Short mmCIF file of C-alpha atoms (C1' of nucleotides) in Angstrom, two decimals:
data_model
loop_
_atom_site.label_atom_id
_atom_site.label_comp_id
_atom_site.label_asym_id
_atom_site.label_seq_id
_atom_site.Cartn_x
_atom_site.Cartn_y
_atom_site.Cartn_z
CA MET A 1 9.49 -29.87 29.27
CA ASP A 2 9.35 -29.33 25.56
CA LEU A 3 8.65 -32.40 23.42
CA GLN A 4 8.12 -31.89 19.85
CA VAL A 5 8.82 -28.17 19.91
CA GLN A 6 9.69 -25.99 17.02
CA ASN A 7 10.73 -22.58 17.96
CA LEU A 8 9.83 -20.13 15.31
CA ARG A 9 11.35 -16.81 16.27
CA TYR A 10 10.49 -13.66 14.33
CA GLY A 11 10.92 -10.28 16.01
CA GLY A 12 11.84 -10.16 19.52
CA ALA A 13 9.78 -12.61 21.62
CA MET A 14 10.00 -16.32 20.75
CA THR A 15 7.04 -18.45 20.65
CA ARG A 16 7.38 -21.41 22.81
CA ALA A 17 5.87 -25.04 23.32
CA LEU A 18 4.33 -25.68 19.97
CA THR A 19 2.95 -29.13 19.63
CA ARG A 20 3.21 -30.80 16.22
CA LYS A 21 -0.39 -30.17 15.70
CA GLY A 22 -0.11 -26.61 16.81
CA ALA A 23 2.70 -26.05 14.45
CA ALA A 24 0.55 -27.26 11.59
CA THR A 25 -2.31 -25.11 12.57
CA ARG A 26 -0.04 -22.20 12.66
CA ALA A 27 1.43 -22.81 9.30
CA ARG A 28 -2.09 -23.42 7.85
CA ILE A 29 -3.02 -20.06 9.14
CA VAL A 30 0.00 -18.19 7.65
CA ALA A 31 -0.33 -19.98 4.37
CA GLY A 32 -4.09 -19.33 4.20
CA ALA A 33 -3.74 -15.69 5.09
CA ALA A 34 -1.09 -15.23 2.49
CA ALA A 35 -3.16 -16.72 -0.15
CA GLU A 36 -6.19 -14.55 0.86
CA ILE A 37 -4.00 -11.43 0.83
CA ARG A 38 -2.56 -12.32 -2.52
CA GLU A 39 -6.08 -12.72 -3.86
CA ARG A 40 -7.86 -9.68 -2.26
CA GLY A 41 -5.19 -7.38 -1.03
CA VAL A 42 -4.17 -6.57 2.53
CA ASP A 43 -6.76 -4.25 3.77
CA GLU A 44 -9.55 -6.13 2.29
CA VAL A 45 -8.79 -9.16 4.21
CA ARG A 46 -10.46 -9.46 7.70
CA LEU A 47 -9.44 -11.94 10.33
CA GLU A 48 -12.79 -13.61 9.85
CA ASP A 49 -11.80 -14.20 6.11
CA VAL A 50 -8.78 -15.88 7.34
CA MET A 51 -10.80 -18.05 9.86
CA ALA A 52 -13.22 -19.05 7.14
CA HIS A 53 -10.57 -19.88 4.64
CA THR A 54 -8.33 -21.88 6.98
CA GLY A 55 -11.01 -23.54 9.07
CA THR A 56 -9.98 -22.04 12.41
CA SER A 57 -11.44 -20.01 15.20
CA LYS A 58 -10.69 -16.54 16.66
CA GLY A 59 -9.25 -18.34 19.71
CA GLN A 60 -6.73 -20.06 17.47
CA LEU A 61 -5.67 -16.89 15.74
CA PHE A 62 -4.91 -15.15 19.05
CA HIS A 63 -3.47 -18.14 20.38
CA TYR A 64 -0.70 -18.40 17.76
CA PHE A 65 -0.53 -14.64 17.18
CA PRO A 66 -1.00 -12.92 20.46
CA ASP A 67 -0.22 -9.58 19.01
CA GLY A 68 -3.15 -9.98 16.59
CA LYS A 69 -3.31 -8.98 13.07
CA GLU A 70 0.05 -7.09 13.21
CA GLU A 71 1.88 -10.24 14.17
CA LEU A 72 0.09 -12.39 11.56
CA LEU A 73 0.88 -9.81 8.79
CA LEU A 74 4.44 -10.00 9.69
CA ALA A 75 4.57 -13.63 9.49
CA VAL A 76 2.84 -13.62 6.29
CA ALA A 77 5.37 -10.87 4.94
CA GLN A 78 8.14 -13.20 6.04
CA HIS A 79 6.63 -16.10 4.33
CA GLU A 80 6.21 -14.29 1.13
CA ALA A 81 9.56 -12.77 1.10
CA ASP A 82 11.10 -16.13 1.26
CA GLN A 83 8.87 -17.23 -1.38
CA VAL A 84 10.03 -14.55 -3.69
CA LEU A 85 13.64 -15.78 -3.80
CA THR A 86 12.78 -19.46 -3.71
CA ASP A 87 10.72 -18.97 -6.88
CA GLN A 88 13.97 -17.81 -8.72
CA GLU A 89 15.90 -20.85 -7.77
CA PRO A 90 17.90 -22.45 -9.02
CA MET A 91 18.45 -19.91 -11.78
CA LEU A 92 19.28 -17.11 -9.42
CA SER A 93 22.23 -18.87 -7.74
CA ASN A 94 23.50 -19.98 -11.09
CA LEU A 95 24.10 -16.88 -13.05
CA THR A 96 27.33 -18.43 -14.57
CA SER A 97 26.78 -18.09 -18.33
CA TRP A 98 24.72 -15.88 -20.66
CA PRO A 99 22.21 -18.67 -21.33
CA ALA A 100 21.83 -18.98 -17.50
CA TRP A 101 21.19 -15.25 -17.18
CA GLN A 102 18.67 -15.57 -19.98
CA ALA A 103 16.94 -18.61 -18.25
CA TRP A 104 16.74 -16.49 -15.03
CA ARG A 105 15.27 -13.56 -16.96
CA ASP A 106 12.66 -15.86 -18.54
CA ARG A 107 11.77 -17.27 -15.29
CA LEU A 108 11.31 -13.91 -13.82
CA ILE A 109 8.99 -12.81 -16.71
CA GLU A 110 7.05 -16.03 -16.55
CA ARG A 111 6.71 -15.81 -12.82
CA TYR A 112 5.35 -12.27 -12.69
CA LEU A 113 3.27 -12.72 -15.86
CA ALA A 114 1.36 -15.55 -14.14
CA GLN A 115 1.08 -13.67 -10.99
CA GLY A 116 -0.44 -10.74 -12.63
CA VAL A 117 -1.71 -8.03 -10.55
CA LYS A 118 -1.35 -10.05 -7.23
CA CYS A 119 1.70 -8.86 -5.55
CA PRO A 120 1.76 -9.58 -1.83
CA LEU A 121 4.79 -7.51 -0.98
CA ASN A 122 3.85 -4.33 -2.54
CA GLY A 123 0.77 -4.36 -0.30
CA LEU A 124 2.52 -5.53 2.61
CA LEU A 125 5.13 -2.82 2.39
CA GLY A 126 2.75 -0.13 1.91
CA GLN A 127 0.34 -1.18 4.65
CA THR A 128 2.28 -3.25 6.96
CA GLY A 129 5.36 -1.38 6.44
CA ARG A 130 4.23 1.72 8.17
CA ARG A 131 2.60 0.02 10.99
CA ALA A 132 4.90 -2.67 11.97
CA PRO A 133 8.52 -1.72 12.14
CA GLY A 134 9.41 -5.41 11.54
CA ALA A 135 7.79 -5.52 8.04
CA GLN A 136 10.23 -2.81 6.85
CA ALA A 137 13.17 -4.99 7.96
CA ILE A 138 11.82 -8.12 6.12
CA VAL A 139 11.54 -6.27 2.92
CA THR A 140 14.90 -4.66 3.34
CA GLY A 141 16.48 -8.07 4.08
CA LEU A 142 14.72 -9.49 0.97
CA MET A 143 16.08 -6.79 -1.28
CA TRP A 144 19.55 -6.96 0.21
CA ARG A 145 19.77 -10.88 -0.45
CA TRP A 146 18.24 -10.38 -3.81
CA GLN A 147 20.77 -7.76 -4.97
CA GLU A 148 23.57 -9.78 -3.46
CA ALA A 149 22.68 -12.83 -5.48
CA ILE A 150 22.77 -10.73 -8.59
CA ALA A 151 26.04 -9.38 -7.62
CA VAL A 152 27.53 -12.69 -7.06
CA GLY A 153 26.43 -13.65 -10.59
CA ILE A 154 28.13 -10.57 -11.97
CA ARG A 155 31.52 -11.25 -10.15
CA HIS A 156 31.25 -14.66 -11.41
CA MET A 157 30.94 -13.53 -14.93
CA GLN A 158 33.67 -11.22 -14.29
CA SER A 159 36.14 -13.77 -13.18
CA ALA A 160 35.19 -15.79 -16.25
CA GLY A 161 35.89 -12.80 -18.42
CA ASP A 162 32.45 -12.47 -19.64
CA ILE A 163 31.91 -9.13 -18.14
CA ALA A 164 34.30 -6.24 -18.15
CA PRO A 165 36.37 -6.09 -14.86
CA ASP A 166 35.86 -2.31 -14.48
CA VAL A 167 32.23 -2.89 -13.98
CA ASP A 168 31.07 -2.11 -10.36
CA ALA A 169 29.15 -5.18 -9.59
CA ASP A 170 27.36 -3.51 -6.60
CA ARG A 171 26.14 -0.55 -8.58
CA ALA A 172 25.16 -2.74 -11.52
CA SER A 173 23.31 -5.14 -9.27
CA ALA A 174 21.41 -2.08 -7.67
CA ALA A 175 20.68 -0.89 -11.02
CA LEU A 176 19.22 -4.22 -12.24
CA LEU A 177 17.37 -4.80 -9.03
CA ALA A 178 15.64 -1.36 -9.35
CA GLY A 179 14.71 -2.20 -12.96
CA ILE A 180 13.01 -5.38 -11.78
CA GLN A 181 11.20 -3.66 -8.95
CA GLY A 182 10.04 -0.86 -11.12
CA GLY A 183 9.12 -3.42 -13.81
CA VAL A 184 6.88 -5.36 -11.39
CA LEU A 185 5.51 -2.05 -10.04
CA LEU A 186 4.58 -1.05 -13.56
CA LEU A 187 3.12 -4.34 -14.14
CA LEU A 188 0.85 -4.02 -11.22
CA SER A 189 -0.30 -0.43 -12.06
CA THR A 190 -0.49 -0.72 -15.84
CA GLY A 191 -0.99 -4.44 -16.31
CA ARG A 192 1.66 -4.56 -19.08
CA ILE A 193 4.92 -6.58 -18.67
CA ASP A 194 6.77 -4.37 -21.33
CA HIS A 195 8.59 -2.37 -18.68
CA LEU A 196 9.86 -5.42 -16.82
CA GLU A 197 10.97 -7.03 -20.12
CA ALA A 198 12.68 -3.74 -21.27
CA ALA A 199 14.43 -3.23 -17.99
CA LEU A 200 15.76 -6.71 -17.78
CA ASP A 201 16.86 -7.04 -21.34
CA LEU A 202 18.44 -3.56 -21.76
CA THR A 203 20.23 -3.82 -18.49
CA ILE A 204 21.58 -7.28 -19.24
CA ASP A 205 22.59 -6.27 -22.51
CA SER A 206 24.53 -3.50 -21.31
CA LEU A 207 26.36 -5.84 -18.98
CA ARG A 208 27.05 -7.94 -21.95
CA ALA A 209 28.17 -5.04 -24.08
CA GLY A 210 30.77 -3.23 -22.13
CA GLY A 211 28.79 -2.33 -19.09
CA ASP A 212 29.49 0.30 -16.59
CA SER A 213 31.48 3.14 -18.36
CA PRO A 214 32.91 4.79 -15.17
CA SER A 215 32.27 8.44 -16.31
CA ARG A 216 30.96 9.13 -12.85
CA ALA A 217 32.67 8.66 -9.51
CA MET B 1 -27.60 30.33 -13.33
CA ASP B 2 -23.91 29.75 -12.67
CA LEU B 3 -21.97 32.70 -11.53
CA GLN B 4 -18.36 31.89 -10.70
CA VAL B 5 -18.49 28.34 -11.36
CA GLN B 6 -15.60 26.01 -11.72
CA ASN B 7 -16.37 22.75 -13.02
CA LEU B 8 -13.92 20.17 -11.83
CA ARG B 9 -14.70 16.88 -13.25
CA TYR B 10 -13.02 13.60 -12.27
CA GLY B 11 -14.60 10.25 -12.81
CA GLY B 12 -18.16 10.20 -14.12
CA ALA B 13 -20.33 12.68 -12.33
CA MET B 14 -19.30 16.31 -12.50
CA THR B 15 -19.54 18.62 -9.55
CA ARG B 16 -21.74 21.79 -10.24
CA ALA B 17 -22.13 25.13 -8.86
CA LEU B 18 -19.03 25.79 -6.98
CA THR B 19 -18.78 29.20 -5.47
CA ARG B 20 -15.46 30.81 -5.36
CA LYS B 21 -15.38 30.26 -1.60
CA GLY B 22 -16.38 26.83 -2.15
CA ALA B 23 -13.74 25.95 -4.60
CA ALA B 24 -11.20 27.40 -2.24
CA THR B 25 -12.37 25.19 0.50
CA ARG B 26 -12.32 22.13 -1.69
CA ALA B 27 -8.86 22.78 -2.75
CA ARG B 28 -7.94 23.36 0.88
CA ILE B 29 -9.27 19.95 1.70
CA VAL B 30 -7.48 18.21 -1.15
CA ALA B 31 -4.17 19.76 -0.33
CA GLY B 32 -4.47 19.22 3.40
CA ALA B 33 -5.47 15.63 2.86
CA ALA B 34 -2.47 15.16 0.59
CA ALA B 35 -0.07 16.59 3.13
CA GLU B 36 -1.65 14.62 5.88
CA ILE B 37 -1.25 11.30 3.75
CA ARG B 38 2.23 12.16 2.57
CA GLU B 39 3.22 12.50 6.30
CA ARG B 40 1.48 9.59 7.95
CA GLY B 41 0.35 7.10 5.14
CA VAL B 42 -3.04 6.57 3.59
CA ASP B 43 -4.64 4.14 6.08
CA GLU B 44 -3.37 6.11 9.06
CA VAL B 45 -5.32 9.13 8.03
CA ARG B 46 -8.86 9.51 9.30
CA LEU B 47 -11.34 11.97 8.02
CA GLU B 48 -11.13 13.59 11.42
CA ASP B 49 -7.46 14.18 10.88
CA VAL B 50 -8.12 15.91 7.59
CA MET B 51 -10.82 18.10 9.23
CA ALA B 52 -8.59 19.06 12.09
CA HIS B 53 -5.73 19.84 9.73
CA THR B 54 -7.76 21.89 7.31
CA GLY B 55 -10.11 23.53 9.78
CA THR B 56 -13.27 22.01 8.17
CA SER B 57 -16.10 20.12 9.28
CA LYS B 58 -17.73 16.78 8.39
CA GLY B 59 -20.53 18.42 6.66
CA GLN B 60 -18.07 20.11 4.25
CA LEU B 61 -16.18 17.03 3.57
CA PHE B 62 -19.30 15.32 2.47
CA HIS B 63 -20.50 18.35 0.72
CA TYR B 64 -17.62 18.49 -1.68
CA PHE B 65 -16.97 14.83 -1.65
CA PRO B 66 -20.42 13.12 -1.59
CA ASP B 67 -19.05 9.72 -2.06
CA GLY B 68 -16.87 10.21 1.01
CA LYS B 69 -13.41 8.93 1.49
CA GLU B 70 -13.08 7.16 -1.72
CA GLU B 71 -13.96 10.33 -3.82
CA LEU B 72 -11.47 12.37 -1.54
CA LEU B 73 -8.57 9.91 -2.08
CA LEU B 74 -9.17 9.94 -5.67
CA ALA B 75 -8.89 13.67 -5.88
CA VAL B 76 -5.68 13.55 -3.85
CA ALA B 77 -4.30 10.88 -6.12
CA GLN B 78 -4.94 13.18 -9.01
CA HIS B 79 -3.49 15.98 -7.16
CA GLU B 80 -0.42 14.09 -6.25
CA ALA B 81 0.11 12.65 -9.63
CA ASP B 82 0.01 16.08 -11.36
CA GLN B 83 2.63 17.24 -8.74
CA VAL B 84 4.99 14.38 -9.63
CA LEU B 85 5.59 15.54 -13.31
CA THR B 86 5.44 19.21 -12.21
CA ASP B 87 8.23 18.80 -9.92
CA GLN B 88 10.35 17.68 -12.80
CA GLU B 89 9.73 20.66 -14.95
CA PRO B 90 11.27 22.34 -16.80
CA MET B 91 13.87 19.71 -16.92
CA LEU B 92 11.71 16.83 -18.10
CA SER B 93 10.46 18.60 -21.25
CA ASN B 94 13.89 19.80 -22.18
CA LEU B 95 16.11 16.63 -22.58
CA THR B 96 17.91 18.22 -25.48
CA SER B 97 21.47 17.78 -24.48
CA TRP B 98 23.56 15.65 -22.14
CA PRO B 99 23.82 18.37 -19.56
CA ALA B 100 20.11 18.70 -19.75
CA TRP B 101 19.69 15.06 -18.92
CA GLN B 102 22.12 15.38 -16.12
CA ALA B 103 20.13 18.33 -14.68
CA TRP B 104 17.02 16.21 -14.75
CA ARG B 105 18.74 13.30 -13.20
CA ASP B 106 19.98 15.72 -10.39
CA ARG B 107 16.49 17.14 -9.90
CA LEU B 108 14.98 13.57 -9.50
CA ILE B 109 17.61 12.60 -6.94
CA GLU B 110 17.37 15.74 -5.03
CA ARG B 111 13.60 15.51 -5.14
CA TYR B 112 13.24 12.05 -3.86
CA LEU B 113 16.13 12.38 -1.37
CA ALA B 114 14.20 15.54 0.14
CA GLN B 115 11.03 13.52 0.17
CA GLY B 116 12.54 10.57 1.75
CA VAL B 117 10.15 7.83 2.95
CA LYS B 118 7.04 9.88 2.08
CA CYS B 119 5.64 8.64 -1.00
CA PRO B 120 2.11 9.36 -1.61
CA LEU B 121 1.46 7.47 -4.73
CA ASN B 122 2.83 4.12 -3.60
CA GLY B 123 0.46 4.17 -0.68
CA LEU B 124 -2.37 5.37 -2.91
CA LEU B 125 -1.74 2.81 -5.48
CA GLY B 126 -1.60 0.07 -3.00
CA GLN B 127 -4.54 1.07 -1.09
CA THR B 128 -6.85 3.23 -3.21
CA GLY B 129 -5.77 1.28 -6.28
CA ARG B 130 -7.59 -1.78 -5.36
CA ARG B 131 -10.69 -0.06 -3.91
CA ALA B 132 -11.30 2.59 -6.55
CA PRO B 133 -11.11 1.60 -10.08
CA GLY B 134 -10.30 5.34 -10.92
CA ALA B 135 -7.15 5.48 -9.00
CA GLN B 136 -5.49 2.72 -11.22
CA ALA B 137 -6.32 4.96 -14.19
CA ILE B 138 -4.70 7.89 -12.59
CA VAL B 139 -1.47 6.10 -11.93
CA THR B 140 -1.40 4.54 -15.18
CA GLY B 141 -2.04 7.85 -16.89
CA LEU B 142 0.92 9.39 -14.88
CA MET B 143 3.24 6.56 -15.91
CA TRP B 144 2.33 6.79 -19.55
CA ARG B 145 2.72 10.66 -19.58
CA TRP B 146 6.13 10.13 -17.75
CA GLN B 147 7.38 7.56 -20.08
CA GLU B 148 6.37 9.55 -23.17
CA ALA B 149 8.23 12.58 -21.87
CA ILE B 150 11.39 10.55 -21.70
CA ALA B 151 10.73 8.99 -25.01
CA VAL B 152 10.46 12.32 -26.53
CA GLY B 153 13.74 13.34 -25.05
CA ILE B 154 15.34 10.28 -26.46
CA ARG B 155 14.08 10.81 -29.93
CA HIS B 156 15.19 14.39 -29.74
CA MET B 157 18.74 13.33 -28.90
CA GLN B 158 18.56 10.82 -31.74
CA SER B 159 17.57 13.56 -34.21
CA ALA B 160 20.65 15.49 -33.02
CA GLY B 161 22.84 12.54 -33.58
CA ASP B 162 23.50 12.09 -29.78
CA ILE B 163 21.90 8.69 -29.44
CA ALA B 164 22.27 5.87 -31.82
CA PRO B 165 19.17 5.75 -34.18
CA ASP B 166 18.80 1.97 -33.86
CA VAL B 167 17.73 2.62 -30.11
CA ASP B 168 14.18 1.78 -29.61
CA ALA B 169 12.94 4.93 -27.83
CA ASP B 170 10.03 3.24 -26.39
CA ARG B 171 11.76 0.28 -25.01
CA ALA B 172 14.53 2.51 -23.67
CA SER B 173 12.12 4.94 -21.99
CA ALA B 174 10.18 2.04 -20.42
CA ALA B 175 13.50 0.65 -19.10
CA LEU B 176 14.40 3.90 -17.69
CA LEU B 177 11.08 4.49 -16.07
CA ALA B 178 11.21 1.15 -14.54
CA GLY B 179 14.59 1.95 -13.02
CA ILE B 180 13.30 5.06 -11.65
CA GLN B 181 10.14 3.60 -10.19
CA GLY B 182 12.14 0.82 -8.67
CA GLY B 183 14.85 3.01 -7.35
CA VAL B 184 12.16 5.03 -5.49
CA LEU B 185 10.63 1.77 -4.27
CA LEU B 186 13.85 0.76 -2.86
CA LEU B 187 14.48 4.22 -1.33
CA LEU B 188 11.25 3.73 0.32
CA SER B 189 11.85 0.32 1.73
CA THR B 190 15.73 0.44 2.34
CA GLY B 191 16.06 4.27 2.90
CA ARG B 192 19.07 4.33 0.65
CA ILE B 193 19.10 6.34 -2.64
CA ASP B 194 21.86 4.16 -4.14
CA HIS B 195 19.57 2.17 -6.28
CA LEU B 196 17.79 5.17 -7.87
CA GLU B 197 21.29 6.65 -8.61
CA ALA B 198 22.78 3.60 -10.09
CA ALA B 199 19.55 2.91 -12.15
CA LEU B 200 19.62 6.50 -13.54
CA ASP B 201 23.26 6.79 -14.08
CA LEU B 202 23.83 3.33 -15.71
CA THR B 203 20.66 3.55 -17.95
CA ILE B 204 21.66 7.05 -19.21
CA ASP B 205 25.23 5.98 -19.58
CA SER B 206 24.09 3.22 -21.64
CA LEU B 207 22.07 5.44 -23.98
CA ARG B 208 25.09 7.59 -24.24
CA ALA B 209 27.39 4.71 -24.95
CA GLY B 210 25.72 2.93 -27.85
CA GLY B 211 22.36 2.11 -26.38
CA ASP B 212 20.11 -0.65 -27.30
CA SER B 213 22.05 -3.42 -28.93
CA PRO B 214 19.14 -5.01 -30.79
CA SER B 215 20.11 -8.49 -29.85
CA ARG B 216 16.55 -9.37 -29.15
CA ALA B 217 13.52 -8.84 -31.25
"C1'" DC C 1 -33.12 43.94 0.52
"C1'" DC C 2 -35.15 39.28 -0.75
"C1'" DA C 3 -35.48 34.74 -1.83
"C1'" DA C 4 -32.91 30.78 -3.46
"C1'" DA C 5 -28.84 28.20 -3.31
"C1'" DA C 6 -24.58 27.02 -1.33
"C1'" DA C 7 -21.66 26.66 2.68
"C1'" DT C 8 -20.81 25.31 7.36
"C1'" DG C 9 -20.97 23.01 12.07
"C1'" DG C 10 -21.69 19.36 14.70
"C1'" DA C 11 -24.70 16.03 16.98
"C1'" DC C 12 -25.98 11.44 16.06
"C1'" DC C 13 -26.27 6.85 14.16
"C1'" DT C 14 -24.35 2.35 12.66
"C1'" DG C 15 -21.78 -1.33 11.27
"C1'" DC C 16 -17.97 -3.75 11.71
"C1'" DA C 17 -13.81 -5.89 12.67
"C1'" DA C 18 -10.15 -6.27 16.17
"C1'" DG C 19 -9.50 -8.02 20.44
"C1'" DT C 20 -11.06 -10.45 25.08
"C1'" DC C 21 -12.52 -14.20 27.83
"C1'" DC C 22 -13.50 -18.52 29.32
"C1'" DA C 23 -15.01 -23.01 29.12
"C1'" DA C 24 -14.57 -27.35 26.83
"C1'" DA C 25 -11.88 -30.72 24.24
"C1'" DA C 26 -7.68 -32.96 22.74
"C1'" DC C 27 -3.10 -33.99 23.86
"C1'" DC C 28 1.23 -35.22 25.93
"C1'" DT C 29 4.08 -37.32 29.55
"C1'" DG C 30 5.11 -40.23 33.36
"C1'" DC D 1 -5.10 -43.10 33.99
"C1'" DA D 2 -3.94 -38.55 36.24
"C1'" DG D 3 -2.60 -34.05 35.92
"C1'" DG D 4 -0.85 -30.36 33.40
"C1'" DT D 5 -0.57 -27.95 29.12
"C1'" DT D 6 -1.82 -26.94 24.81
"C1'" DT D 7 -5.56 -26.42 21.49
"C1'" DT D 8 -10.04 -25.10 19.94
"C1'" DG D 9 -14.68 -22.82 19.71
"C1'" DG D 10 -17.38 -19.16 19.76
"C1'" DA D 11 -19.97 -15.65 22.47
"C1'" DC D 12 -19.22 -11.16 23.95
"C1'" DT D 13 -17.20 -6.50 24.29
"C1'" DT D 14 -15.49 -2.30 22.49
"C1'" DG D 15 -13.78 1.46 19.94
"C1'" DC D 16 -13.90 3.87 16.24
"C1'" DA D 17 -14.25 5.80 11.79
"C1'" DG D 18 -17.27 6.53 7.96
"C1'" DG D 19 -21.43 8.19 6.93
"C1'" DT D 20 -26.33 10.65 7.78
"C1'" DC D 21 -28.97 14.62 8.83
"C1'" DC D 22 -30.61 18.89 9.68
"C1'" DA D 23 -30.50 23.51 11.53
"C1'" DT D 24 -27.88 27.72 10.84
"C1'" DT D 25 -25.25 31.08 8.55
"C1'" DT D 26 -23.31 32.97 4.50
"C1'" DT D 27 -23.33 34.09 -0.26
"C1'" DT D 28 -25.29 35.31 -4.63
"C1'" DG D 29 -28.07 37.52 -8.41
"C1'" DG D 30 -31.59 40.47 -9.24
#
DNA sequence: CCAAAAATGGACCTGCAAGTCCAAAACCTG
DNA sequence: CAGGTTTTGGACTTGCAGGTCCATTTTTGG
C-alpha cells in the first residue's frame, strides 16, 4: 500500500501516503514559507507569496495542508522551533566548563546579531499562538527543552564543583532563559544587543561567583 | 477660533479642534479598543468590534482616526505603554531601600499574574510594529524609560552604600529589564510565572550580594 | 437665534486573500 | 501497459473587513 512513505505527524491527524516527490515539495513549501515569514513577518505573508517564492500552486498548498494557512503556519513554527535549538549546538549540549559557557554565549550573541530584527517565533507566537492552539504547545515545548538543556549544564558544573551546590538549577536556568528571551525581545524592539549581552554576562557571572543566595524560599 | 480644544499630537500631523464631547468620544474609542485588544488579541479585533464595544459608528472612527486602523492602533499602543509604567508606580520611582525593591517586585508579579495571558504590547509590537514605524518608537521609548527608572534606583542604592559602587548601573538595569521582559514572554507562552519570579529574585539578589563582578569589559 | 464647524449614523463600495473545485499530468505497482 | 493514486495547475467563488461618502443632528461662539 504505502511505498516510500514518510509519515509526518503534527497535531492530531497524520498525513498519509506521501511520495518522495510529494515529501520534497512539502518540505520546500515549509522552508520557503519560513524564509518568507522571517523576511516579511507573519501577517505580511500571503499564500500567494509562498506560492511564488516556492514555485508551487494553490492546489499543492491545500493538498499538503488541507487546513490551509493555519496548518502551514503550524508546520513552519515547528520547523523554526527546531532550528532555534539546532543553531546552538553543539555548544548548548556541552556546558561543561566556563570556556564552554562562554562559547555558547558567544554563539547566541553572534546568531541573534546576524539575525537582527527577523525573529520568526515572536511573530508566530503572537499571531499563530492565539489562533492555533498547537502553536502555543510548540513554543512551550521549545522553551522547556531549552531551559532543561541549560539546567543540565548547571548541574554538570555543580557536580564538577564549579558552581555552588546550593544553587537551584531549575530556578537559575529559568532566570537565565528569561534573560535571553527578554534580551532577544529588546533586540527586536530597540535594535540594540546590549540587553542580551548584559543579561547573559551578568547571570552567568552570578553563577560563577556564588550563585543563588537562597534568601527566599 | 478654538474653544475647549485639546491638542493630542502623536506622530506627525496634529489633530485640531476637538470639542469636549469629541475628546471624550475619542478617549472612549481608544480605551475600548485597548480593552478589546487585551481580550482578544490584535488581529482578532475588527473595527466593527470596537464600534460595538464602544457604541460608536464607523463615521466616528474615521473622523477621529483619519488614517484608519493603523492610526488607532498607534494610539492604543501609546495608551498601553503609558499604562505599563503607571501600573508600577509609586514603587518604580521609589527604589530607595531593599524593602522598596521587594515591594516593586511584588507589584510586578501581582500585576502580571492578574493579567495572565493578555499582553497588549507583545501583540502590538509584533503586529503593529512592522506595519507602523511609530509603534516601534513607542515600545522603544517605553523600554528606555523603564530601564532608566531601574537605573536610577540602582544608583540611589549605590549612593546609600547598599549596592557596590563598581556595579555598572546601566548594564545591570539592562539585564534586569531583559529578565522581566523574558519572564513576561514566558508567562505568555507557558502560562507559568516561575521565570519572571526567578529572573527578578536572582537578579535583585545578585545586586544585593556583590553585583557586577567586572570580569568582562 | 443663527451660521459655521464638528459629531454622528449608516449605507455603500472595493479589493483582496483564503479557500474550493476539477481536470490534466505524473507517478507507482504489479 | 493498465489502473489506481498522488501531484499539479489554475480558474472561480466567497466572505469580509477596511475604507469612502454623505446626509443629518448636535454643538459652539457671537
